[in-house]
Tab-separated table of C-alpha atoms in Angstrom:
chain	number	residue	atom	x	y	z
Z	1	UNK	CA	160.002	61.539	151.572
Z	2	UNK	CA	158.203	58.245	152.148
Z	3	UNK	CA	156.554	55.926	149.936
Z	4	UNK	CA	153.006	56.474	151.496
Z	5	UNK	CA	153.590	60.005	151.161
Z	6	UNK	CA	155.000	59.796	147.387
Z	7	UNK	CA	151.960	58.153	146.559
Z	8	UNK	CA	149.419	60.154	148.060
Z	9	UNK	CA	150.623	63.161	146.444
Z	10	UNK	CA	150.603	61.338	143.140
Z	11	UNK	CA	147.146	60.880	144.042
Z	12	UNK	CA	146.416	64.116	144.520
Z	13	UNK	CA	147.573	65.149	141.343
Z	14	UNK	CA	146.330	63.227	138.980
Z	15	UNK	CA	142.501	63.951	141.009
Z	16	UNK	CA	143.534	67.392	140.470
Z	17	UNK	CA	144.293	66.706	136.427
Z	18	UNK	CA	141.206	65.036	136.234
Z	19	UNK	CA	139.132	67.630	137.923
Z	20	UNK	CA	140.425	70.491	136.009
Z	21	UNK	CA	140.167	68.394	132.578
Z	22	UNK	CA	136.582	67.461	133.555
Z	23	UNK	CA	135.842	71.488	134.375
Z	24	UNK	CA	137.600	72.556	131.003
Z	25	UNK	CA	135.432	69.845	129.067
Z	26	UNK	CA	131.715	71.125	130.562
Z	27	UNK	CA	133.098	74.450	129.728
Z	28	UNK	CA	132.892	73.650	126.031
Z	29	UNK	CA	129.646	72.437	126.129
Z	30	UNK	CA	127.947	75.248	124.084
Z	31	UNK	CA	127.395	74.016	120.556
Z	32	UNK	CA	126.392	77.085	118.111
Z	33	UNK	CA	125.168	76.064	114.615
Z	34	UNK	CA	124.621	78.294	111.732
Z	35	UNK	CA	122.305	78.367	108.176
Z	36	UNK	CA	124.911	77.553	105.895
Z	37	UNK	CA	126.849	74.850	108.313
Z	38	UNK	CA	125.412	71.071	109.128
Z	39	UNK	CA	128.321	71.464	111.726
Z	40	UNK	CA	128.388	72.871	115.349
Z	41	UNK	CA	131.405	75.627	116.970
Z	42	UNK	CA	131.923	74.524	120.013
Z	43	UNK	CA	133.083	76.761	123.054
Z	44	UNK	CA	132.332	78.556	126.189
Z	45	UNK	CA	129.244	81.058	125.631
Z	46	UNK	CA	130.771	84.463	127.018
Z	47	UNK	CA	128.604	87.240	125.867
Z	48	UNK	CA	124.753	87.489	124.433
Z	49	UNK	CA	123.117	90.593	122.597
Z	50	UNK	CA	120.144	90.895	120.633
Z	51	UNK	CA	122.869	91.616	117.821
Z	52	UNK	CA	124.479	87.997	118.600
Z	53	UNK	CA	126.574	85.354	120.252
Z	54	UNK	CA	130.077	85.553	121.203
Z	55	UNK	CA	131.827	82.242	121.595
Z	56	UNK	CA	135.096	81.468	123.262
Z	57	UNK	CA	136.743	78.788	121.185
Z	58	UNK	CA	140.161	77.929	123.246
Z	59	UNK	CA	141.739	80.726	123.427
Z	60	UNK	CA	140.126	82.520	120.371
Z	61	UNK	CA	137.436	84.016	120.505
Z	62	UNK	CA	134.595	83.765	117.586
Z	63	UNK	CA	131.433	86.359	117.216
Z	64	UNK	CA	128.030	85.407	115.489
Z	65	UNK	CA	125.548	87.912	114.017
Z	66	UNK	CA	122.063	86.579	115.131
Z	67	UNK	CA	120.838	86.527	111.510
Z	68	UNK	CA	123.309	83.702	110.942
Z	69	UNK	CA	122.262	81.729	114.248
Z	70	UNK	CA	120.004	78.449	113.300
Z	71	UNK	CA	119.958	77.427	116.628
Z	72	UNK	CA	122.136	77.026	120.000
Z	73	UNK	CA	122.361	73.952	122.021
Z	74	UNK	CA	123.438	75.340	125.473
Z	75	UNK	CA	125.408	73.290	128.340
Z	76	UNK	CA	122.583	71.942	131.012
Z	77	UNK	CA	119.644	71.591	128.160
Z	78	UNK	CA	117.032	69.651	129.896
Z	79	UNK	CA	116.222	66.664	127.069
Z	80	UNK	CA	112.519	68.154	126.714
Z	81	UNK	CA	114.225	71.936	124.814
Z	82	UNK	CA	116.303	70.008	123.275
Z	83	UNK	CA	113.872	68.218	121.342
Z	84	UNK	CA	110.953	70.785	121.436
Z	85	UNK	CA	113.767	73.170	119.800
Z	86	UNK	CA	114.244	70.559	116.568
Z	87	UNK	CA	110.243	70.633	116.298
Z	88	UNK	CA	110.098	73.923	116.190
Z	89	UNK	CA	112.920	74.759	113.579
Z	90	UNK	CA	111.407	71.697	111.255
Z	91	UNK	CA	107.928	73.507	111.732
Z	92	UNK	CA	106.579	70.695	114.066
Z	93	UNK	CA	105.267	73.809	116.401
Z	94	UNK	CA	102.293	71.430	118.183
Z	95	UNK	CA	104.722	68.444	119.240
Z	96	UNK	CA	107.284	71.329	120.248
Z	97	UNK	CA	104.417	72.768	122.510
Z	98	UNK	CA	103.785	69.087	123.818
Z	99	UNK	CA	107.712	68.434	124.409
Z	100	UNK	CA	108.004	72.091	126.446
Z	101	UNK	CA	104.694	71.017	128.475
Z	102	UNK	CA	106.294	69.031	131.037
Z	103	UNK	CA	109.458	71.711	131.250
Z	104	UNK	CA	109.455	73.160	134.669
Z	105	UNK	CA	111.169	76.773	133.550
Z	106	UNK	CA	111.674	77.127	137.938
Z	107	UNK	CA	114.476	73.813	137.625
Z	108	UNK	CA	116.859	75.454	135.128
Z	109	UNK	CA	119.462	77.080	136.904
Z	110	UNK	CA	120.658	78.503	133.408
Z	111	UNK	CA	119.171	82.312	132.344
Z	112	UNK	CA	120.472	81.581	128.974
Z	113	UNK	CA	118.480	78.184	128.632
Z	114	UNK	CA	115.054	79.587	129.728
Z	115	UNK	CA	115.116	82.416	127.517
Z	116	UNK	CA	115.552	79.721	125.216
Z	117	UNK	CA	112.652	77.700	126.341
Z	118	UNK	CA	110.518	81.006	126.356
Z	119	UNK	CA	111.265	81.475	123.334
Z	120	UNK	CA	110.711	78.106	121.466
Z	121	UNK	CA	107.244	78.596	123.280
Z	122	UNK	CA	106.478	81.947	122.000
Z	123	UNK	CA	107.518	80.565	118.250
Z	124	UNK	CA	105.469	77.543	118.010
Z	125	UNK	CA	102.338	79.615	119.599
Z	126	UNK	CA	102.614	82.491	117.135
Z	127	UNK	CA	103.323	80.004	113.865
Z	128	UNK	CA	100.071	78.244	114.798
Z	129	UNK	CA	97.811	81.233	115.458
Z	130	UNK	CA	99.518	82.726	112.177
Z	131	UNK	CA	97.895	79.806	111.125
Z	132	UNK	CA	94.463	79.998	112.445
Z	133	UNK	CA	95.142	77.577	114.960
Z	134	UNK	CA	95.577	79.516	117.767
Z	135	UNK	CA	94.837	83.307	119.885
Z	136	UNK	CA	96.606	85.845	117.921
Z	137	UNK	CA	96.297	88.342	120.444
Z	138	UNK	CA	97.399	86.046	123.473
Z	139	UNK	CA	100.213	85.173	120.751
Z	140	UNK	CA	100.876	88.984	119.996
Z	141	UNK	CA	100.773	89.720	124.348
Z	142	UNK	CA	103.607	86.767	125.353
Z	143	UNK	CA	105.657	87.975	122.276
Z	144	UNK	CA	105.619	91.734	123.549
Z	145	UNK	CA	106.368	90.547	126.548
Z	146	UNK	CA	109.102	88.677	125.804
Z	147	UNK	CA	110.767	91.804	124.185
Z	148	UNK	CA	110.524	93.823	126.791
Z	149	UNK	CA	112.256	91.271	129.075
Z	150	UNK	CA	114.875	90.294	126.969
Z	151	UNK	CA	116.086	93.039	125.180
Z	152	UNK	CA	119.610	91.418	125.127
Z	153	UNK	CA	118.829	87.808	124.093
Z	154	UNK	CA	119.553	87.216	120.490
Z	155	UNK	CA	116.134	86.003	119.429
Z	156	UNK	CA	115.054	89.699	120.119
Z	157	UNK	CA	114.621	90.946	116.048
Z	158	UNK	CA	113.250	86.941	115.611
Z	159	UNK	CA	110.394	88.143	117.713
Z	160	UNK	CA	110.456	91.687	116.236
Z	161	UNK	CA	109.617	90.125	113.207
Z	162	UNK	CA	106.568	87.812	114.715
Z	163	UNK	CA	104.690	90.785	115.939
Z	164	UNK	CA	105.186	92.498	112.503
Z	165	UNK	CA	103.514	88.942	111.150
Z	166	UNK	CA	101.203	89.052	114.052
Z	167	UNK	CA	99.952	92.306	113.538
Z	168	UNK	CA	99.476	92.339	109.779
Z	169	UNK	CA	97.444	89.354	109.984
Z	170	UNK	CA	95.433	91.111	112.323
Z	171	UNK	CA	95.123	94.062	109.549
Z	172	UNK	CA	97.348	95.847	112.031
Z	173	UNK	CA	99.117	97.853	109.387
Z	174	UNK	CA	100.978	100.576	111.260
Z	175	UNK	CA	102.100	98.061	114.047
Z	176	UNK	CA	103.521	96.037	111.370
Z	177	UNK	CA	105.193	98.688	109.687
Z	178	UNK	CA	106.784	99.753	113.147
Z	179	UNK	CA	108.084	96.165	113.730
Z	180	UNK	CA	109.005	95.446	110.209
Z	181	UNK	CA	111.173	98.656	110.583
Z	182	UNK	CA	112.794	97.406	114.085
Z	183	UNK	CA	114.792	95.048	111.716
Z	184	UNK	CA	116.353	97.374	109.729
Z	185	UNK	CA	118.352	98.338	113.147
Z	186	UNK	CA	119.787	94.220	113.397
Z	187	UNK	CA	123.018	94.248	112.183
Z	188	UNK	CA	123.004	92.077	109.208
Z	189	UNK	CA	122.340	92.854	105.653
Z	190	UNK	CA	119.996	89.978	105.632
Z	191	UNK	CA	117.836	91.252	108.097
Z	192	UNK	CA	117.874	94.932	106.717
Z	193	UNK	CA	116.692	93.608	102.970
Z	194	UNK	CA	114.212	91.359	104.881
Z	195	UNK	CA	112.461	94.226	106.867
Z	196	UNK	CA	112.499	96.550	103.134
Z	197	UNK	CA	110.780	93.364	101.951
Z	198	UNK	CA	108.242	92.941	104.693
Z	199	UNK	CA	108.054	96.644	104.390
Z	200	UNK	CA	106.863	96.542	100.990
Z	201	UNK	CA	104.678	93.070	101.741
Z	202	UNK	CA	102.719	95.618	104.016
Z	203	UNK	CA	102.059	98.605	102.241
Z	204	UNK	CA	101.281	95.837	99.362
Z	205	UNK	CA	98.086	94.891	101.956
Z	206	UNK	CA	97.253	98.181	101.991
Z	207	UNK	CA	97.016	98.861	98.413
Z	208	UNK	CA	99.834	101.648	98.568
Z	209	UNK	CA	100.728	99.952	95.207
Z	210	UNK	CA	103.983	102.792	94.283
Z	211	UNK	CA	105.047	102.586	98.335
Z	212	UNK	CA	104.936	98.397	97.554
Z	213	UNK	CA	106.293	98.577	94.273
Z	214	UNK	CA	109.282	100.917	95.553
Z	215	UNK	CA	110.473	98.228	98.520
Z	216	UNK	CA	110.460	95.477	96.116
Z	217	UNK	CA	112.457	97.240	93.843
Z	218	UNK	CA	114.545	98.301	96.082
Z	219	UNK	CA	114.974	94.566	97.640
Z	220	UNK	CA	115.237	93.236	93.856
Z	221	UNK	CA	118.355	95.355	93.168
Z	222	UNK	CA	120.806	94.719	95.620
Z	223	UNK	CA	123.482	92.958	95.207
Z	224	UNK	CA	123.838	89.400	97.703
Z	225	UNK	CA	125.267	86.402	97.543
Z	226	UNK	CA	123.802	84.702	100.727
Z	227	UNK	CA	120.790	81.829	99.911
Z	228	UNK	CA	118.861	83.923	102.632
Z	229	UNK	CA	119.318	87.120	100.409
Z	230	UNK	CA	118.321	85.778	97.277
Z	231	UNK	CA	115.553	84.141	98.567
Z	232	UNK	CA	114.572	87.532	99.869
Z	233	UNK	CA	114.890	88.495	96.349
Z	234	UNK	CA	112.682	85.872	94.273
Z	235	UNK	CA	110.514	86.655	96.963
Z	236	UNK	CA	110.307	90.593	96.235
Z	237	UNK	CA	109.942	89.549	92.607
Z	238	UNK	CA	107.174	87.680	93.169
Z	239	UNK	CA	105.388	90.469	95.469
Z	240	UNK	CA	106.307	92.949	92.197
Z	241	UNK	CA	104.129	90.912	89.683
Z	242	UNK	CA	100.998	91.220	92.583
Z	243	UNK	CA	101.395	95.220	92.774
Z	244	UNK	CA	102.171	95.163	88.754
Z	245	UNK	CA	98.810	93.264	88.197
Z	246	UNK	CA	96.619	95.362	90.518
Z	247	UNK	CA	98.355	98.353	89.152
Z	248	UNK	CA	96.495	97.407	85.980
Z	249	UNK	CA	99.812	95.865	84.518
Z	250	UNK	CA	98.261	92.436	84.602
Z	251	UNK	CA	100.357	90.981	81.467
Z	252	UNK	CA	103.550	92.353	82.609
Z	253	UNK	CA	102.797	90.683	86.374
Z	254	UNK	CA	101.622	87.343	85.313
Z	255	UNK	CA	105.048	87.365	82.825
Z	256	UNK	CA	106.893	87.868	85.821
Z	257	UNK	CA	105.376	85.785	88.289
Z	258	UNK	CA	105.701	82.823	85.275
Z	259	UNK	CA	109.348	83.242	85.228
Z	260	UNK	CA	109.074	82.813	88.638
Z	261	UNK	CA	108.178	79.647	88.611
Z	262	UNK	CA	110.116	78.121	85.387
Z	263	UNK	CA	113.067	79.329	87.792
Z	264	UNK	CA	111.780	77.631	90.800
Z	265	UNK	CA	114.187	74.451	92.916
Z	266	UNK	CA	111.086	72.113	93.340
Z	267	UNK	CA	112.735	71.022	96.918
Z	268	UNK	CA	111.940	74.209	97.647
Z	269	UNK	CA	108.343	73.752	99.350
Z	270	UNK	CA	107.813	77.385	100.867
Z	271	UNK	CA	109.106	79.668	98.297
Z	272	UNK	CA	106.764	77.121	95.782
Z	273	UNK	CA	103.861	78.135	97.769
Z	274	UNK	CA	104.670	81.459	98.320
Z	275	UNK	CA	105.213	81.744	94.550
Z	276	UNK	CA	102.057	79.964	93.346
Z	277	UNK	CA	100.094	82.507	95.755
Z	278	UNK	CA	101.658	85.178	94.073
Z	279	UNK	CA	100.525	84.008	90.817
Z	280	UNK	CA	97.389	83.373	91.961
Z	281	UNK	CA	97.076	87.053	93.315
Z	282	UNK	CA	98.510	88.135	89.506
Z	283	UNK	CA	95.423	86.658	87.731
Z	284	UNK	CA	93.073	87.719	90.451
Z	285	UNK	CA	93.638	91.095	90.037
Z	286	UNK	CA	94.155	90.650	86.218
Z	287	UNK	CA	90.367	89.373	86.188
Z	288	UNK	CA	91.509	85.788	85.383
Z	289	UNK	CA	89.632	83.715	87.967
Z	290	UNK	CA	89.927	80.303	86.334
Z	291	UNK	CA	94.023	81.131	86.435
Z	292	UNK	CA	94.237	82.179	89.984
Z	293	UNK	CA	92.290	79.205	90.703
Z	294	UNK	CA	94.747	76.861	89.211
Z	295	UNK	CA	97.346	78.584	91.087
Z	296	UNK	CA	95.694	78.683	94.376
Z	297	UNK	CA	95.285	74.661	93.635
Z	298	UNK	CA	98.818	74.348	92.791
Z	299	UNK	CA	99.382	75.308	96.480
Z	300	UNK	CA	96.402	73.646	97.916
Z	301	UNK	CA	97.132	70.191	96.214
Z	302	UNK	CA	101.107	70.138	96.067
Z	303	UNK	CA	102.091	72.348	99.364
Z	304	UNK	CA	99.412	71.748	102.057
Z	305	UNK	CA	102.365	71.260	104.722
Z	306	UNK	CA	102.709	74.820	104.575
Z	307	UNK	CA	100.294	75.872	107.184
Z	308	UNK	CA	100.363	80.098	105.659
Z	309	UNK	CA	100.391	79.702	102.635
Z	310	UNK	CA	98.122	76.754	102.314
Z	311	UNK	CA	95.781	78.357	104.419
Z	312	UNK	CA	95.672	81.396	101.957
Z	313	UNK	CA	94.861	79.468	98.852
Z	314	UNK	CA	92.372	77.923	100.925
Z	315	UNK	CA	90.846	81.012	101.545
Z	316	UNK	CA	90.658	82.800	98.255
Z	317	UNK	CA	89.675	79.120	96.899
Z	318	UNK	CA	86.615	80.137	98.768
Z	319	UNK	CA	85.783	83.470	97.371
Z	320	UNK	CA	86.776	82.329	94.042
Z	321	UNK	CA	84.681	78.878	93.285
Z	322	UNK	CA	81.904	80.328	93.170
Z	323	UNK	CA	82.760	83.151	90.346
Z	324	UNK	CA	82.757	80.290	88.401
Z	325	UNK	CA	79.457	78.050	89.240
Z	326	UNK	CA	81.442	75.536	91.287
Z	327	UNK	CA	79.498	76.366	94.584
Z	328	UNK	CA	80.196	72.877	96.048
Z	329	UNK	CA	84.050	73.131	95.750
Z	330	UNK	CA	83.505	75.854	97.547
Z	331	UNK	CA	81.953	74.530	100.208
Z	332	UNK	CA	84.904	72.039	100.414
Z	333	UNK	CA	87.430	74.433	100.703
Z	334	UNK	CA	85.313	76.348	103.453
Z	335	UNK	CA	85.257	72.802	105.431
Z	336	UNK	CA	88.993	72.214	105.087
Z	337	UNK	CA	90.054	75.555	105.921
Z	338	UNK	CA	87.382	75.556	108.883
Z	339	UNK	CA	89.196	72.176	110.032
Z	340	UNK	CA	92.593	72.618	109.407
Z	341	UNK	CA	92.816	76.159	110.185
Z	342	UNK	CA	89.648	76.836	112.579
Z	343	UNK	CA	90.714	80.873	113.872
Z	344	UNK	CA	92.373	81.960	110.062
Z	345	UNK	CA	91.478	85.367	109.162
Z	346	UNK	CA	92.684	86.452	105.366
């Protein structure tokens, strides 16, 4: 064989190496991080449900429950979802809106990454009208209609879970009981306990006070190890010493929601607020105003970056001032609640 030919053939070859290495590494471009993991599995995306991801990982392959999904970071993620998606999980829902603006959904070639985009969309819109900052009906229409066109992408209970908190904030209590329940059919523990618990948050807004009391019990008394879980947990506590206290039990509620916070991790911002509106809601019904004031301050002074909750202790701040003789504060709260939160409903 000649020289020329030897050569060209090496040529060949090692174009041929470099091509197939070059294929095999943007084949393992899909990074999938999880809650309890700062660090990324990276592989080959090969199957997507509404119960998860399945990841091939050389020649293994790896499955992921879509509770335990923080976030994906697919090959071919235009630069805008990529950093509209880290807004959005830090709670940074208007700049993720402003990132996903300029995203033309009609360039991705990917069906994967504009389900994704969709749904980092859908998210920040709902969080801020949950907030009073937006429609919570145009909210409530994309997120149904997201649902019913991707029954198979694994953000599906995610959104199940929005229109429950859509629809209760809307006093929508049967809607929110029906999407509440659609968790209880994910395949995780975590998101079973969390539907019992939003369950029982529900029926708690309705003033079904044994129905409430029952979930949170029932939430309470399981037996997890997972920080999602027993955050769940504290959480049903806290909703126990509200139903104790307007079940005329307001001693035994305010004890509870008290140990609540001697117990709390101060890093922890929402589970503080969540906790402080619980004890606010303890002395309210216990006919303690000038308590559930201080708690309802607690949240208003020390967790304002907590668009929900903040917004709620804004709002009972407004009935409550005035109960007693501090008409003006109540004015104040009414102005910052009317600014910050312009559509909120309580």
């Amino acid at each position: 064989m000649t020289q020329p030919r030897l050569l060209r053939l090496a040529l060949a070859a090692a174009v041929f190496s470099f091509a197939l290495a070059t294929d095999r590494a943007q084949a393992q471009l899909d990074r999938v991080y999880t809650h309890d993991s700062g660090t990324a599995t990276t592989g080959t995306i090969t199957s997507v449900t509404k119960n998860g991801i399945q990841l091939k990982v050389g020649a293994n392959t790896k499955n992921f429950v879509e509770d335990e999904i923080r976030k994906v970071a697919f090959q071919g993620d235009p630069p805008p979802l990529s950093r509209a998606r880290e807004f959005a999980i830090d709670g940074q829902y208007e700049q993720a809106l402003d990132e996903l603006k300029g995203l033309d959904l009609g360039t991705i070639s990917r069906d994967l990454v504009k389900v994704d985009a969709a749904y980092y969309r859908l998210l920040a819109r709902a969080k801020l009208a949950l907030a009073g900052q937006g429609d919570r009906k145009a909210a409530t229409a994309e997120a149904i209609s997201f649902a019913g066109q991707n029954r198979d992408s694994f953000h599906f209970y995610s959104v199940a879970k929005l229109l429950g908190d859509l629809a209760l904030a809307q006093n929508e209590h049967t809607k929110a009981l029906q999407f509440y329940g659609a968790l209880a059919q994910a395949p995780s523990t975590e998101s079973k306990i969390e539907s019992r618990y939003l369950i029982g948050v529900t029926m708690l807004e309705q003033d079904d006070l044994p129905g409430a009391e029952k979930a949170f019990s029932d939430v309470a008394s399981v037996e997890v190890n997972s920080t999602s879980a027993l955050r769940l947990k504290t959480l049903a506590k806290a909703g126990q010493a509200v139903a104790l206290a307007k079940g005329g039990k307001g001693k035994e509620g305010l004890e509870l929601a008290d140990t609540l916070i001697s117990e709390l991790n101060p890093t922890d911002i929402e589970m503080s607020a969540k906790i402080y509106n619980a004890q606010g809601a303890s002395y309210e019904a216990a006919g303690d105003i000038e308590g559930a004031i201080l708690a309802y301050l607690h949240t208003h002074l020390m967790f304002s970056g907590q668009p929900d909750a903040h917004a709620s202790a804004l709002s009972r701040l407004v009935e409550l001032w005035p109960k007693v003789g501090r008409t003006e504060r109540a004015a104040e709260a009414r102005q910052e609640l009317q600014t910050r939160y312009p559509g909120f409903v309580n």
